[in-house]
Amino acid sequence: AQRVTQPEKLLSVFKGAPVELKCNYSYSGSPELFWYVQYSRQRLQLLLRHISRESIKGFTADLNKGETSFHLKKPFAQEEDSAMYYCALSKGGATNKLIFGTGTLLAVQP
Amino acid sequence: NAGVTQTPKFQVLKTGQSMTLQCAQDMNHEYMSWYRQDPGMGLRLIHYSVGAGITDQGEVPNGYNVSRSTTEDFPLRLLSAAPSQTSVYFCASIKGGTGELFFGEGSRLTVL
């Protein structure tokens, strides 16, 4: 079965420290992976997708098919990065049926 | 553009009552989805639609109905509310091409 696993419910780091939010998936086909973010009192929104290979707000994520991972990384955390982060999997590009992980709450301490 | 608009934002129901969560989008997106968000479980897909007149079940469809009479509207109906349906509900419309989901603000439902 297709599944997205985010092993950490909460990740607490200090400002300026590196951040890595883990995401592992199980899917036998060609996945599309996404990171969505929900800041306090804001809507859930797309942060980045692996296809575009872009860096958004200093975050990057590389799809590692061998390890079936799509970890989100940022070299220097900022307080405004504090939010709930969800990793999501699309089966064959069908984003109307995204499979979400359970989410990781990132808390960046001053 | 308002994007995706959900109403109501908050609702308290008694067990057995029925209600409809409204969702409207003004971006002319063909695809729309309903998710529920529960602590420790992330977002789970309830129902989705690929266009007017076409709907299908997601991961957790039991107890919910949907219809899509227009491109803009995608209401979610709770037929006979149960405490297990206490949750935050999110509607999303999906941009063609990129597949990016645009979410509503969410509707917090409590069933007593």
PDB file of C-alpha atoms in Angstrom:
ATOM      1  CA  ALA A   1       0.000   0.000   0.000  1.00  0.00           C
ATOM      2  CA  GLN A   2       1.092   3.549  -0.638  1.00  0.00           C
ATOM      3  CA  ARG A   3       2.192   5.325   2.485  1.00  0.00           C
ATOM      4  CA  VAL A   4       4.041   8.440   3.599  1.00  0.00           C
ATOM      5  CA  THR A   5       5.884   8.367   6.901  1.00  0.00           C
ATOM      6  CA  GLN A   6       7.058  11.385   8.842  1.00  0.00           C
ATOM      7  CA  PRO A   7       8.695   9.907  11.929  1.00  0.00           C
ATOM      8  CA  GLU A   8       8.959  13.093  13.970  1.00  0.00           C
ATOM      9  CA  LYS A   9       5.847  14.735  15.398  1.00  0.00           C
ATOM     10  CA  LEU A  10       7.878  17.634  16.718  1.00  0.00           C
ATOM     11  CA  LEU A  11      11.268  19.001  15.761  1.00  0.00           C
ATOM     12  CA  SER A  12      12.673  21.774  17.912  1.00  0.00           C
ATOM     13  CA  VAL A  13      15.809  23.641  16.832  1.00  0.00           C
ATOM     14  CA  PHE A  14      17.493  26.934  17.630  1.00  0.00           C
ATOM     15  CA  LYS A  15      17.599  29.813  15.208  1.00  0.00           C
ATOM     16  CA  GLY A  16      20.538  29.427  12.848  1.00  0.00           C
ATOM     17  CA  ALA A  17      20.764  25.667  13.270  1.00  0.00           C
ATOM     18  CA  PRO A  18      20.338  23.282  10.327  1.00  0.00           C
ATOM     19  CA  VAL A  19      16.964  21.659   9.841  1.00  0.00           C
ATOM     20  CA  GLU A  20      16.073  18.300   8.343  1.00  0.00           C
ATOM     21  CA  LEU A  21      12.465  17.148   8.294  1.00  0.00           C
ATOM     22  CA  LYS A  22      12.305  13.481   7.404  1.00  0.00           C
ATOM     23  CA  CYS A  23       9.918  11.915   4.944  1.00  0.00           C
ATOM     24  CA  ASN A  24       9.895   8.337   3.714  1.00  0.00           C
ATOM     25  CA  TYR A  25       7.432   6.840   1.293  1.00  0.00           C
ATOM     26  CA  SER A  26       6.341   3.472  -0.007  1.00  0.00           C
ATOM     27  CA  TYR A  27       5.130   3.299  -3.583  1.00  0.00           C
ATOM     28  CA  SER A  28       6.089   0.882  -6.323  1.00  0.00           C
ATOM     29  CA  GLY A  29       5.515   3.246  -9.248  1.00  0.00           C
ATOM     30  CA  SER A  30       6.931   6.646 -10.156  1.00  0.00           C
ATOM     31  CA  PRO A  31       6.007   8.975  -7.330  1.00  0.00           C
ATOM     32  CA  GLU A  32       5.667  12.696  -7.258  1.00  0.00           C
ATOM     33  CA  LEU A  33       6.554  14.125  -3.880  1.00  0.00           C
ATOM     34  CA  PHE A  34       5.547  17.425  -2.340  1.00  0.00           C
ATOM     35  CA  TRP A  35       6.027  19.409   0.831  1.00  0.00           C
ATOM     36  CA  TYR A  36       3.094  21.441   2.085  1.00  0.00           C
ATOM     37  CA  VAL A  37       3.334  23.889   4.985  1.00  0.00           C
ATOM     38  CA  GLN A  38       0.796  25.395   7.351  1.00  0.00           C
ATOM     39  CA  TYR A  39       1.918  28.502   9.216  1.00  0.00           C
ATOM     40  CA  SER A  40      -0.032  29.639  12.253  1.00  0.00           C
ATOM     41  CA  ARG A  41      -3.395  31.090  11.236  1.00  0.00           C
ATOM     42  CA  GLN A  42      -2.687  30.578   7.553  1.00  0.00           C
ATOM     43  CA  ARG A  43      -3.920  28.129   4.954  1.00  0.00           C
ATOM     44  CA  LEU A  44      -2.110  24.980   4.052  1.00  0.00           C
ATOM     45  CA  GLN A  45       0.052  25.817   1.047  1.00  0.00           C
ATOM     46  CA  LEU A  46       2.546  24.234  -1.284  1.00  0.00           C
ATOM     47  CA  LEU A  47       6.176  24.715  -0.298  1.00  0.00           C
ATOM     48  CA  LEU A  48       7.919  22.739  -3.003  1.00  0.00           C
ATOM     49  CA  ARG A  49       7.688  19.727  -5.298  1.00  0.00           C
ATOM     50  CA  HIS A  50      10.482  17.421  -6.306  1.00  0.00           C
ATOM     51  CA  ILE A  51       9.855  17.806 -10.040  1.00  0.00           C
ATOM     52  CA  SER A  52      10.697  21.499 -10.018  1.00  0.00           C
ATOM     53  CA  ARG A  53      13.942  20.970  -8.082  1.00  0.00           C
ATOM     54  CA  GLU A  54      13.708  24.484  -6.708  1.00  0.00           C
ATOM     55  CA  SER A  55      14.618  26.129  -3.441  1.00  0.00           C
ATOM     56  CA  ILE A  56      11.799  27.936  -1.673  1.00  0.00           C
ATOM     57  CA  LYS A  57      12.459  30.100   1.393  1.00  0.00           C
ATOM     58  CA  GLY A  58      15.866  28.425   1.630  1.00  0.00           C
ATOM     59  CA  PHE A  59      14.357  24.917   1.784  1.00  0.00           C
ATOM     60  CA  THR A  60      15.382  22.127  -0.558  1.00  0.00           C
ATOM     61  CA  ALA A  61      14.329  18.510  -0.880  1.00  0.00           C
ATOM     62  CA  ASP A  62      15.867  15.768  -2.987  1.00  0.00           C
ATOM     63  CA  LEU A  63      14.046  12.643  -4.021  1.00  0.00           C
ATOM     64  CA  ASN A  64      16.141   9.592  -3.174  1.00  0.00           C
ATOM     65  CA  LYS A  65      14.511   6.634  -4.871  1.00  0.00           C
ATOM     66  CA  GLY A  66      17.018   4.178  -3.419  1.00  0.00           C
ATOM     67  CA  GLU A  67      16.159   5.149   0.137  1.00  0.00           C
ATOM     68  CA  THR A  68      12.555   6.103  -0.771  1.00  0.00           C
ATOM     69  CA  SER A  69      13.024   9.412   0.994  1.00  0.00           C
ATOM     70  CA  PHE A  70      12.233  13.059   0.358  1.00  0.00           C
ATOM     71  CA  HIS A  71      13.722  14.873   3.329  1.00  0.00           C
ATOM     72  CA  LEU A  72      13.267  18.648   3.619  1.00  0.00           C
ATOM     73  CA  LYS A  73      16.388  20.587   4.503  1.00  0.00           C
ATOM     74  CA  LYS A  74      17.422  24.107   5.337  1.00  0.00           C
ATOM     75  CA  PRO A  75      20.950  25.075   6.390  1.00  0.00           C
ATOM     76  CA  PHE A  76      19.993  27.876   8.802  1.00  0.00           C
ATOM     77  CA  ALA A  77      16.577  27.885  10.479  1.00  0.00           C
ATOM     78  CA  GLN A  78      14.680  31.125  11.027  1.00  0.00           C
ATOM     79  CA  GLU A  79      11.945  31.751  13.598  1.00  0.00           C
ATOM     80  CA  GLU A  80       9.461  32.375  10.795  1.00  0.00           C
ATOM     81  CA  ASP A  81      10.007  28.786   9.626  1.00  0.00           C
ATOM     82  CA  SER A  82       8.030  27.559  12.634  1.00  0.00           C
ATOM     83  CA  ALA A  83       5.037  25.731  11.161  1.00  0.00           C
ATOM     84  CA  MET A  84       3.471  22.353  10.487  1.00  0.00           C
ATOM     85  CA  TYR A  85       5.071  20.573   7.555  1.00  0.00           C
ATOM     86  CA  TYR A  86       3.401  17.796   5.595  1.00  0.00           C
ATOM     87  CA  CYS A  87       5.051  15.496   3.092  1.00  0.00           C
ATOM     88  CA  ALA A  88       2.703  14.228   0.377  1.00  0.00           C
ATOM     89  CA  LEU A  89       2.798  11.604  -2.356  1.00  0.00           C
ATOM     90  CA  SER A  90       1.017  11.665  -5.669  1.00  0.00           C
ATOM     91  CA  LYS A  91       0.469   8.402  -7.453  1.00  0.00           C
ATOM     92  CA  GLY A  92       1.374   8.842 -11.081  1.00  0.00           C
ATOM     93  CA  GLY A  93       0.709  12.569 -11.022  1.00  0.00           C
ATOM     94  CA  ALA A  94      -2.863  12.301  -9.708  1.00  0.00           C
ATOM     95  CA  THR A  95      -2.663  15.165  -7.244  1.00  0.00           C
ATOM     96  CA  ASN A  96      -6.408  15.045  -6.692  1.00  0.00           C
ATOM     97  CA  LYS A  97      -5.621  11.962  -4.583  1.00  0.00           C
ATOM     98  CA  LEU A  98      -2.606  13.083  -2.592  1.00  0.00           C
ATOM     99  CA  ILE A  99      -1.485  10.871   0.276  1.00  0.00           C
ATOM    100  CA  PHE A 100      -0.263  12.943   3.188  1.00  0.00           C
ATOM    101  CA  GLY A 101       2.053  12.068   6.028  1.00  0.00           C
ATOM    102  CA  THR A 102       1.093  12.784   9.615  1.00  0.00           C
ATOM    103  CA  GLY A 103       3.045  16.020   9.680  1.00  0.00           C
ATOM    104  CA  THR A 104       5.970  17.425  11.647  1.00  0.00           C
ATOM    105  CA  LEU A 105       5.698  20.531  13.763  1.00  0.00           C
ATOM    106  CA  LEU A 106       8.870  22.573  13.425  1.00  0.00           C
ATOM    107  CA  ALA A 107       9.545  24.913  16.321  1.00  0.00           C
ATOM    108  CA  VAL A 108      12.445  27.303  15.873  1.00  0.00           C
ATOM    109  CA  GLN A 109      13.592  28.737  19.187  1.00  0.00           C
ATOM    110  CA  PRO A 110      15.184  32.205  19.355  1.00  0.00           C
TER     111      PRO A 110
ATOM    112  CA  ASN B   1      -9.805  36.249  -6.385  1.00  0.00           C
ATOM    113  CA  ALA B   2     -11.101  34.722  -3.175  1.00  0.00           C
ATOM    114  CA  GLY B   3      -9.537  31.343  -3.993  1.00  0.00           C
ATOM    115  CA  VAL B   4     -11.231  28.535  -2.052  1.00  0.00           C
ATOM    116  CA  THR B   5     -13.979  29.546   0.350  1.00  0.00           C
ATOM    117  CA  GLN B   6     -15.332  27.187   2.994  1.00  0.00           C
ATOM    118  CA  THR B   7     -18.344  27.718   5.216  1.00  0.00           C
ATOM    119  CA  PRO B   8     -19.016  27.456   8.068  1.00  0.00           C
ATOM    120  CA  LYS B   9     -15.680  27.873   9.846  1.00  0.00           C
ATOM    121  CA  PHE B  10     -17.021  26.324  13.045  1.00  0.00           C
ATOM    122  CA  GLN B  11     -19.976  24.045  13.716  1.00  0.00           C
ATOM    123  CA  VAL B  12     -21.231  22.004  16.650  1.00  0.00           C
ATOM    124  CA  LEU B  13     -23.648  19.173  15.945  1.00  0.00           C
ATOM    125  CA  LYS B  14     -25.436  16.580  17.995  1.00  0.00           C
ATOM    126  CA  THR B  15     -25.115  12.914  17.112  1.00  0.00           C
ATOM    127  CA  GLY B  16     -27.524  12.041  14.336  1.00  0.00           C
ATOM    128  CA  GLN B  17     -27.879  15.519  12.903  1.00  0.00           C
ATOM    129  CA  SER B  18     -27.066  16.205   9.278  1.00  0.00           C
ATOM    130  CA  MET B  19     -25.306  19.173   7.771  1.00  0.00           C
ATOM    131  CA  THR B  20     -23.502  20.390   4.671  1.00  0.00           C
ATOM    132  CA  LEU B  21     -20.039  21.922   4.521  1.00  0.00           C
ATOM    133  CA  GLN B  22     -19.885  24.326   1.618  1.00  0.00           C
ATOM    134  CA  CYS B  23     -16.863  24.781  -0.632  1.00  0.00           C
ATOM    135  CA  ALA B  24     -16.563  27.179  -3.540  1.00  0.00           C
ATOM    136  CA  GLN B  25     -13.628  28.120  -5.750  1.00  0.00           C
ATOM    137  CA  ASP B  26     -13.270  30.897  -8.289  1.00  0.00           C
ATOM    138  CA  MET B  27     -10.167  29.656 -10.105  1.00  0.00           C
ATOM    139  CA  ASN B  28     -11.997  27.501 -12.652  1.00  0.00           C
ATOM    140  CA  HIS B  29     -10.168  24.379 -11.490  1.00  0.00           C
ATOM    141  CA  GLU B  30     -11.623  21.087 -12.680  1.00  0.00           C
ATOM    142  CA  TYR B  31     -10.313  18.966  -9.804  1.00  0.00           C
ATOM    143  CA  MET B  32     -11.448  19.386  -6.203  1.00  0.00           C
ATOM    144  CA  SER B  33     -10.983  17.305  -3.058  1.00  0.00           C
ATOM    145  CA  TRP B  34     -12.160  17.076   0.538  1.00  0.00           C
ATOM    146  CA  TYR B  35      -9.787  16.078   3.340  1.00  0.00           C
ATOM    147  CA  ARG B  36     -10.164  15.654   7.068  1.00  0.00           C
ATOM    148  CA  GLN B  37      -7.352  16.482   9.455  1.00  0.00           C
ATOM    149  CA  ASP B  38      -7.054  14.618  12.737  1.00  0.00           C
ATOM    150  CA  PRO B  39      -4.289  14.771  15.347  1.00  0.00           C
ATOM    151  CA  GLY B  40      -1.584  12.225  14.647  1.00  0.00           C
ATOM    152  CA  MET B  41      -3.193  11.154  11.380  1.00  0.00           C
ATOM    153  CA  GLY B  42      -2.424  13.985   8.999  1.00  0.00           C
ATOM    154  CA  LEU B  43      -4.839  14.692   6.169  1.00  0.00           C
ATOM    155  CA  ARG B  44      -6.972  11.903   4.807  1.00  0.00           C
ATOM    156  CA  LEU B  45      -8.898  12.072   1.546  1.00  0.00           C
ATOM    157  CA  ILE B  46     -12.674  11.777   1.880  1.00  0.00           C
ATOM    158  CA  HIS B  47     -13.999  12.372  -1.642  1.00  0.00           C
ATOM    159  CA  TYR B  48     -12.743  13.986  -4.795  1.00  0.00           C
ATOM    160  CA  SER B  49     -14.064  15.239  -8.106  1.00  0.00           C
ATOM    161  CA  VAL B  50     -12.437  15.528 -11.528  1.00  0.00           C
ATOM    162  CA  GLY B  51     -15.130  17.746 -12.966  1.00  0.00           C
ATOM    163  CA  ALA B  52     -18.778  18.725 -12.834  1.00  0.00           C
ATOM    164  CA  GLY B  53     -20.939  15.652 -12.445  1.00  0.00           C
ATOM    165  CA  ILE B  54     -18.012  13.350 -11.595  1.00  0.00           C
ATOM    166  CA  THR B  55     -17.117  12.342  -8.041  1.00  0.00           C
ATOM    167  CA  ASP B  56     -15.337   9.413  -6.450  1.00  0.00           C
ATOM    168  CA  GLN B  57     -14.443   8.060  -3.040  1.00  0.00           C
ATOM    169  CA  GLY B  58     -11.200   8.630  -1.274  1.00  0.00           C
ATOM    170  CA  GLU B  59      -9.650   6.854   1.690  1.00  0.00           C
ATOM    171  CA  VAL B  60     -12.361   7.576   4.304  1.00  0.00           C
ATOM    172  CA  PRO B  61     -15.702   8.143   2.505  1.00  0.00           C
ATOM    173  CA  ASN B  62     -18.103   6.443   4.918  1.00  0.00           C
ATOM    174  CA  GLY B  63     -20.691   8.781   6.392  1.00  0.00           C
ATOM    175  CA  TYR B  64     -20.125  11.484   3.783  1.00  0.00           C
ATOM    176  CA  ASN B  65     -21.736  12.364   0.467  1.00  0.00           C
ATOM    177  CA  VAL B  66     -20.616  14.817  -2.183  1.00  0.00           C
ATOM    178  CA  SER B  67     -21.960  16.231  -5.406  1.00  0.00           C
ATOM    179  CA  ARG B  68     -20.497  18.476  -8.097  1.00  0.00           C
ATOM    180  CA  SER B  69     -23.225  20.180 -10.049  1.00  0.00           C
ATOM    181  CA  THR B  70     -20.992  23.092 -11.090  1.00  0.00           C
ATOM    182  CA  THR B  71     -17.252  23.608 -11.521  1.00  0.00           C
ATOM    183  CA  GLU B  72     -17.267  26.140  -8.689  1.00  0.00           C
ATOM    184  CA  ASP B  73     -19.042  24.244  -5.896  1.00  0.00           C
ATOM    185  CA  PHE B  74     -18.209  21.002  -4.118  1.00  0.00           C
ATOM    186  CA  PRO B  75     -20.331  20.555  -0.963  1.00  0.00           C
ATOM    187  CA  LEU B  76     -19.678  17.813   1.579  1.00  0.00           C
ATOM    188  CA  ARG B  77     -22.712  16.341   3.338  1.00  0.00           C
ATOM    189  CA  LEU B  78     -22.726  14.537   6.653  1.00  0.00           C
ATOM    190  CA  LEU B  79     -25.793  12.338   6.594  1.00  0.00           C
ATOM    191  CA  SER B  80     -26.031  11.386  10.277  1.00  0.00           C
ATOM    192  CA  ALA B  81     -23.225  12.920  12.313  1.00  0.00           C
ATOM    193  CA  ALA B  82     -21.203  10.739  14.679  1.00  0.00           C
ATOM    194  CA  PRO B  83     -18.594  11.744  17.296  1.00  0.00           C
ATOM    195  CA  SER B  84     -15.947  10.055  15.115  1.00  0.00           C
ATOM    196  CA  GLN B  85     -16.561  12.773  12.532  1.00  0.00           C
ATOM    197  CA  THR B  86     -15.274  15.456  14.893  1.00  0.00           C
ATOM    198  CA  SER B  87     -12.428  16.871  12.850  1.00  0.00           C
ATOM    199  CA  VAL B  88     -11.142  19.770  10.815  1.00  0.00           C
ATOM    200  CA  TYR B  89     -12.263  19.558   7.213  1.00  0.00           C
ATOM    201  CA  PHE B  90     -10.338  21.038   4.310  1.00  0.00           C
ATOM    202  CA  CYS B  91     -11.521  21.582   0.790  1.00  0.00           C
ATOM    203  CA  ALA B  92      -8.944  21.965  -1.957  1.00  0.00           C
ATOM    204  CA  SER B  93      -9.039  22.805  -5.626  1.00  0.00           C
ATOM    205  CA  ILE B  94      -6.246  21.651  -7.879  1.00  0.00           C
ATOM    206  CA  LYS B  95      -4.543  23.677 -10.575  1.00  0.00           C
ATOM    207  CA  GLY B  96      -4.315  21.905 -13.888  1.00  0.00           C
ATOM    208  CA  GLY B  97      -0.799  21.388 -15.161  1.00  0.00           C
ATOM    209  CA  THR B  98       1.122  21.884 -11.925  1.00  0.00           C
ATOM    210  CA  GLY B  99      -1.229  19.842  -9.740  1.00  0.00           C
ATOM    211  CA  GLU B 100      -0.818  22.344  -6.922  1.00  0.00           C
ATOM    212  CA  LEU B 101      -3.537  22.165  -4.281  1.00  0.00           C
ATOM    213  CA  PHE B 102      -5.167  25.384  -3.101  1.00  0.00           C
ATOM    214  CA  PHE B 103      -6.789  24.896   0.276  1.00  0.00           C
ATOM    215  CA  GLY B 104      -9.655  26.573   2.041  1.00  0.00           C
ATOM    216  CA  GLU B 105      -9.260  27.860   5.580  1.00  0.00           C
ATOM    217  CA  GLY B 106     -10.835  24.756   7.037  1.00  0.00           C
ATOM    218  CA  SER B 107     -14.061  23.982   8.890  1.00  0.00           C
ATOM    219  CA  ARG B 108     -13.841  22.789  12.479  1.00  0.00           C
ATOM    220  CA  LEU B 109     -16.671  20.392  13.256  1.00  0.00           C
ATOM    221  CA  THR B 110     -17.510  19.028  16.690  1.00  0.00           C
ATOM    222  CA  VAL B 111     -20.065  16.259  17.076  1.00  0.00           C
ATOM    223  CA  LEU B 112     -21.384  15.761  20.601  1.00  0.00           C
TER     224      LEU B 112
END
